[in-house]
Each structure stands twice: as C-alpha cells, then as structure tokens.
Coordinates of N, CA and C in Angstrom, one line a residue:
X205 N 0.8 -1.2 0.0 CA 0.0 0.0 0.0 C 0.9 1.2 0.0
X206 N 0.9 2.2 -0.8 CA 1.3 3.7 -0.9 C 1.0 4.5 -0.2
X207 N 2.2 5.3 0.3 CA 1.4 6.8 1.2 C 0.3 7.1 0.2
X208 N -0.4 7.8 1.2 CA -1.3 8.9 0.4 C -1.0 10.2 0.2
X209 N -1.4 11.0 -0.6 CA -1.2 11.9 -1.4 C -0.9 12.9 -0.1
X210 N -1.8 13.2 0.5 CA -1.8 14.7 2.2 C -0.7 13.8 2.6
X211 N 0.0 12.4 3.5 CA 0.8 12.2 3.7 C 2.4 12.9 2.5
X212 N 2.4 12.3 1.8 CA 3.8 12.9 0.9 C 3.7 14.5 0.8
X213 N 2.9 15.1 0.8 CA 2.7 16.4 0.8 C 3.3 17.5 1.9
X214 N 2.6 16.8 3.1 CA 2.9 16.5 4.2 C 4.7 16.6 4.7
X215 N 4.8 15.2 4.4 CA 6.1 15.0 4.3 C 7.2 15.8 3.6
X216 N 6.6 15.7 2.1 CA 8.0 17.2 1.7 C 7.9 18.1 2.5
X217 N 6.8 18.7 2.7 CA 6.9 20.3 3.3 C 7.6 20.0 4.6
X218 N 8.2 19.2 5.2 CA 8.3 19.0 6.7 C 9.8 18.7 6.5
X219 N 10.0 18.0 5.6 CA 11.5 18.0 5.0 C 11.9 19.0 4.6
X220 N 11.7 19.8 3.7 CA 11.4 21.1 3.3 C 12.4 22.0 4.7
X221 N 11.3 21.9 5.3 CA 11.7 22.9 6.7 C 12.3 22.4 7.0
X222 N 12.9 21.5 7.6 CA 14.3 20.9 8.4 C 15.3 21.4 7.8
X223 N 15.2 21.2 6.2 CA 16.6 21.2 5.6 C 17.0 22.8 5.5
X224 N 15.9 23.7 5.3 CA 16.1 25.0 5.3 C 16.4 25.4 6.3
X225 N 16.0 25.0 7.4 CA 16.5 25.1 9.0 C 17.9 25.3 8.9
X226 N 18.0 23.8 8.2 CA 19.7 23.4 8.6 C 20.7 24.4 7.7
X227 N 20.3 24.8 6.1 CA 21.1 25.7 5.6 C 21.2 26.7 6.2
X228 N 20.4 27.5 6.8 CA 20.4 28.6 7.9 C 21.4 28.8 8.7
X229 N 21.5 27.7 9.5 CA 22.6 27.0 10.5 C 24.1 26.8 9.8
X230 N 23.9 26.5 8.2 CA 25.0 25.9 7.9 C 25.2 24.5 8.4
X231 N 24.8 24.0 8.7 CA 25.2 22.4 9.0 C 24.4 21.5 8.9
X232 N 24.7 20.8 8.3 CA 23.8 19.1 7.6 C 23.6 18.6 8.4
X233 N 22.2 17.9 8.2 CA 21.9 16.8 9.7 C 21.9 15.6 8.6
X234 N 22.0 14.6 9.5 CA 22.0 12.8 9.2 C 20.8 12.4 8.7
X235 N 20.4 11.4 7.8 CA 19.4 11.0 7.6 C 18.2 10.7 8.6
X236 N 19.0 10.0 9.8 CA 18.2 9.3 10.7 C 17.3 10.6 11.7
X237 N 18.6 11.8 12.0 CA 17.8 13.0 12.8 C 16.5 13.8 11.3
X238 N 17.0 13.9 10.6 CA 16.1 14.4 9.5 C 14.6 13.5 9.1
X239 N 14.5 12.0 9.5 CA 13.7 11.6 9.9 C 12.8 12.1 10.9
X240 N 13.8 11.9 12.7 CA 13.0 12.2 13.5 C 12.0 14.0 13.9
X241 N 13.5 14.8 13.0 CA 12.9 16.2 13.3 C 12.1 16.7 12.3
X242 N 11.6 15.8 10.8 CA 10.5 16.3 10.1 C 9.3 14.9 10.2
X243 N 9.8 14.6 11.6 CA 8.5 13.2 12.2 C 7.8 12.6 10.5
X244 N 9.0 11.7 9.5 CA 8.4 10.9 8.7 C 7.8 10.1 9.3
X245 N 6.6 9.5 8.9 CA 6.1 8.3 9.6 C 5.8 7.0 9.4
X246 N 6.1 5.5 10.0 CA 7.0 4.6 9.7 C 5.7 3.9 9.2
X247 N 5.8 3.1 8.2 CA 6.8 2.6 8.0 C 8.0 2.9 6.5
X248 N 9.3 2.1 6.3 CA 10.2 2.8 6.0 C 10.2 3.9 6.0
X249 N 10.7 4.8 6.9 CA 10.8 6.5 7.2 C 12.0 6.3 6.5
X250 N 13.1 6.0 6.6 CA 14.4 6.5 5.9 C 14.2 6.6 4.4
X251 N 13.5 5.0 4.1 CA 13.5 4.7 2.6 C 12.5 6.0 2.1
X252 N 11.6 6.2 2.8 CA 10.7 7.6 2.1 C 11.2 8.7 2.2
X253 N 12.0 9.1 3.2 CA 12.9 9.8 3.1 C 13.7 10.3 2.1
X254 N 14.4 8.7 1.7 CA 15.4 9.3 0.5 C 15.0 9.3 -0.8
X255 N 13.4 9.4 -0.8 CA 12.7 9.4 -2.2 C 12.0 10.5 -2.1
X256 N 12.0 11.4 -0.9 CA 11.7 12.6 -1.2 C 12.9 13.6 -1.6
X257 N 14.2 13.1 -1.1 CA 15.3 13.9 -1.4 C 15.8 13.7 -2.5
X258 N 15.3 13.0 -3.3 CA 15.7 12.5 -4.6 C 14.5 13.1 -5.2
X259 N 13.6 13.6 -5.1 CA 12.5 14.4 -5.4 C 12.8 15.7 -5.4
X260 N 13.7 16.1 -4.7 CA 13.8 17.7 -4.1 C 15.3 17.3 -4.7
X261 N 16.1 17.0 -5.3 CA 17.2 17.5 -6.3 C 17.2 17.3 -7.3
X262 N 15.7 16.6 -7.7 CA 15.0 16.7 -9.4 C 14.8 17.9 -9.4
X263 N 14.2 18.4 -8.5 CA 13.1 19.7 -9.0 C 14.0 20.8 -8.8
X264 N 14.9 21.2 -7.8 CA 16.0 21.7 -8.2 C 16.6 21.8 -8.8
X265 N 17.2 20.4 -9.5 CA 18.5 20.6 -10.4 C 17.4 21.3 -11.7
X266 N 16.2 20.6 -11.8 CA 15.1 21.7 -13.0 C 15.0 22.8 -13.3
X267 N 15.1 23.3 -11.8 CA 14.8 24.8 -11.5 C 16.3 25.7 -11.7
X268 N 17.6 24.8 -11.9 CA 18.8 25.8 -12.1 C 19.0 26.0 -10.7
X269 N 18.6 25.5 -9.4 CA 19.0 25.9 -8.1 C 19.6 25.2 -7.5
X270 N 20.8 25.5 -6.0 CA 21.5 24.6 -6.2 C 20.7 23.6 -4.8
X271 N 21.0 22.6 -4.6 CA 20.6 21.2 -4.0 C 20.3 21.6 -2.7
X272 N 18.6 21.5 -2.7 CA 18.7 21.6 -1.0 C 18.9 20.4 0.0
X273 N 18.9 19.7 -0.8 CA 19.1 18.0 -0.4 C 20.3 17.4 0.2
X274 N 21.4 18.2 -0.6 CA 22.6 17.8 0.0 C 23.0 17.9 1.2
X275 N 22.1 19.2 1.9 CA 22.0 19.4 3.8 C 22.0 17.9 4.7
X276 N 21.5 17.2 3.9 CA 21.1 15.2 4.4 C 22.4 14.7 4.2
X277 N 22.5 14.4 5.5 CA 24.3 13.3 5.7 C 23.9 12.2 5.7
X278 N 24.7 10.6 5.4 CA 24.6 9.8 6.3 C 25.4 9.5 7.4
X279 N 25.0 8.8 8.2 CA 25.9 8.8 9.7 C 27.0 7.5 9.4
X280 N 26.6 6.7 8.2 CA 27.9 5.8 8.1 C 28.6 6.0 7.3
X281 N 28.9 7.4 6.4 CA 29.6 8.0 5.6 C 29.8 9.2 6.3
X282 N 30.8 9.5 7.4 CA 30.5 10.7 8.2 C 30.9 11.5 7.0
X283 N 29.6 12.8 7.6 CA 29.9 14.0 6.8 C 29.3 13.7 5.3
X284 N 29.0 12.6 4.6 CA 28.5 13.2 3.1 C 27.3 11.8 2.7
X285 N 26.8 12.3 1.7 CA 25.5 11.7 1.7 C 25.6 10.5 1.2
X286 N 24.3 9.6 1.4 CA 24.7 8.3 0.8 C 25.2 8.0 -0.9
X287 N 25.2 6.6 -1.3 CA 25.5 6.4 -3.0 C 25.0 7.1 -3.5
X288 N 23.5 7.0 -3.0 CA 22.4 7.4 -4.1 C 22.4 8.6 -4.6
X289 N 23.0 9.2 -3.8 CA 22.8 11.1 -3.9 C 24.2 11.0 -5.1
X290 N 25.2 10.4 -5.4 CA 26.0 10.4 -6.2 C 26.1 9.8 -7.9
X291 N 25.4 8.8 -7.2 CA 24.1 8.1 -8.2 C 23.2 9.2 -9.2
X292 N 23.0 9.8 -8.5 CA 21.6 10.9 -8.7 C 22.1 11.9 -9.6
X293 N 23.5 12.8 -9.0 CA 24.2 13.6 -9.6 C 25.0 12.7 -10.7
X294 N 25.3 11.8 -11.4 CA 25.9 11.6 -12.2 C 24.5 11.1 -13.3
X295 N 23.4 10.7 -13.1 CA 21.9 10.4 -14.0 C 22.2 11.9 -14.2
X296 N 22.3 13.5 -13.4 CA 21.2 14.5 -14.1 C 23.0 15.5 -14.4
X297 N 23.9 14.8 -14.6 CA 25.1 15.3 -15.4 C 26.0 16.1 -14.4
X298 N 25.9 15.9 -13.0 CA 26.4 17.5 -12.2 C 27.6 16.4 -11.3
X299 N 27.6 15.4 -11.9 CA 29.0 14.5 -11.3 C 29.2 13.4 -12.1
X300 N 30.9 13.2 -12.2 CA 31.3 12.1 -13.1 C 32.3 11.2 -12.2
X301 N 32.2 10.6 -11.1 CA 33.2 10.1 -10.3 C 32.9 9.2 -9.4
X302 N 33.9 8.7 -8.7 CA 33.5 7.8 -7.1 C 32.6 8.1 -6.1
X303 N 31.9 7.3 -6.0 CA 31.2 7.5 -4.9 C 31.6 8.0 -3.0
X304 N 33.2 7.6 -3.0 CA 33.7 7.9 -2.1 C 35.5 8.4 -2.2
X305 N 35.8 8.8 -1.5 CA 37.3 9.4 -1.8 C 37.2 10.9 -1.7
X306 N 38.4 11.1 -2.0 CA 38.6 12.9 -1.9 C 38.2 13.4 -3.3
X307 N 37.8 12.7 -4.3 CA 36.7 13.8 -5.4 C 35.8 13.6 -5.0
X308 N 35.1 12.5 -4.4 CA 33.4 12.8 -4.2 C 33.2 13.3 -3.2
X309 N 34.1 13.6 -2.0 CA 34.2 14.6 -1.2 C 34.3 16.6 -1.4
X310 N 35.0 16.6 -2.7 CA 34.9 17.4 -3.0 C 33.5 18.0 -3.8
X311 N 33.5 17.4 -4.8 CA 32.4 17.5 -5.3 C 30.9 17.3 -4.3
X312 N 31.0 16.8 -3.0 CA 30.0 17.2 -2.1 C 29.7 17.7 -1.7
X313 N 31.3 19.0 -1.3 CA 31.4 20.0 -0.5 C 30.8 21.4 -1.4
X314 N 31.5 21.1 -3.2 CA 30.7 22.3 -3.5 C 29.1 22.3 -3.6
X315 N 28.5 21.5 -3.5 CA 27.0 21.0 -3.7 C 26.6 21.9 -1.9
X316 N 27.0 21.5 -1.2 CA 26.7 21.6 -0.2 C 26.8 23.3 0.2
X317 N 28.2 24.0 -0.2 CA 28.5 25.2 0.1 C 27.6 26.1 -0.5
X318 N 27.4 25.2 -2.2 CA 26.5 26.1 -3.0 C 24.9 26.2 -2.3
X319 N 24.5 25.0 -1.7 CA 22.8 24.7 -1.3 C 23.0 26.0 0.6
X320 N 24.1 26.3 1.0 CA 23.8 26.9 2.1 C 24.2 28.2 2.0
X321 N 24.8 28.4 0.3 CA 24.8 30.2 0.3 C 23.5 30.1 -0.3
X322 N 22.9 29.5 -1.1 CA 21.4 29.9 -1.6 C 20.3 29.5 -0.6
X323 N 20.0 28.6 -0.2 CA 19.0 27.9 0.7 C 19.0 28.6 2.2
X324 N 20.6 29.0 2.9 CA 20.8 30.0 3.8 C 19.8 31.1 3.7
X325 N 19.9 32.1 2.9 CA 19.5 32.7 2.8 C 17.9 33.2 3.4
X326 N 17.5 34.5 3.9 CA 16.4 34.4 4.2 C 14.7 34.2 3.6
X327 N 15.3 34.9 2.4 CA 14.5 34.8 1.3 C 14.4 33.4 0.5
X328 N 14.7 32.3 0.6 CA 15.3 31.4 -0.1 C 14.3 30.4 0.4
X329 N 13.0 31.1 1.0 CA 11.8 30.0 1.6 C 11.0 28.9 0.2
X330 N 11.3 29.2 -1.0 CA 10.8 28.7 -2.6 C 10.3 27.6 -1.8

C-alpha cells in the first residue's frame, strides 16, 4: 500500500523545513535526525525519506537551483551523503566520479557550500 497523497505532501513540506533550518545554520543533519525532526512516519521513514530527497534534487536541479538536499548526511559515511545522492548527480550530469574518496568529497562539498549560500538565505523559503 502507498502513502497517500496529504501524507507525501505532508512529508516534503516538513522535510522542506528541516533542511532550510539546517542551511540557515550551515550544518547538515544525518538521515536518521532528518527523519526524527521532520516526524516521517513509519513505515520505511528513511527509505521515504530518501525518495523525497531524490524528489527535491530533481526539482531543483530543473529549476537551475543549487541542492537543498545535499544538507542530508549519512551517519555511516560521516559528513557526506549516501551512493544514491551520487548516483543521482551523475543520472542529471552535475557529477562524473566515485562515490567515495577525496573527489566525491569534493564535489560534495561544492554542492553543499552552494545549497547553504542559496538555501541559507532568508528569502530562499521557494
């Protein structure tokens, strides 16, 4: 059975807010707190999770803006986000590399620097 539609809706906008929270702050929260602090609701919270955030760097990368998504760490890749998110960047052309090491480190960091000078921002509520 599929969320329902007010659920996912729901859900982005609550993800939405956390992550803009967190560009604010400057600092990425983990999959699992981004769970708890935009209260997804189970079952698979992570797995819906990362299919909203793969939702929100389609529609970004569409919109020419840079990734509000990349604010999302995982906690067993400290500091940078899971495959998928590299996965994702190399399907919509904005990365050609490893998934781990010091280029996909880099190339995380500009994704990341770029999503907290635009998404920081106060105006940056889109």
């Amino acid at each position: 059975m599929s969320r329902g539609k007010d659920m996912e809706e729901k859900t982005r906008a609550e993800i939405r807010r956390v992550l803009l929270a967190c560009a604010q702050t400057g600092v990425p929260v983990t999959y699992r707190d981004l769970v708890a602090q935009a209260q997804v609701p189970p079952p698979h919270s992570i797995h819906n999770t990362t299919l909203e955030l793969e939702s929100l760097i389609r529609e970004d990368h569409s919109a020419g803006r840079p990734l509000l998504a990349a604010l999302a760490v995982s906690r067993g890749n400290p500091g940078l986000p899971g495959h998928g998110f590299f996965h994702l960047l190399a399907e919509l052309g904005r990365y050609d590399g490893p998934e781990r090491g010091p280029e996909a480190a880099a190339a995380f960091e500009r994704e990341l620097r770029a999503a907290i000078d635009y998404w920081g921002q106060p105006q940056a509520d889109a």
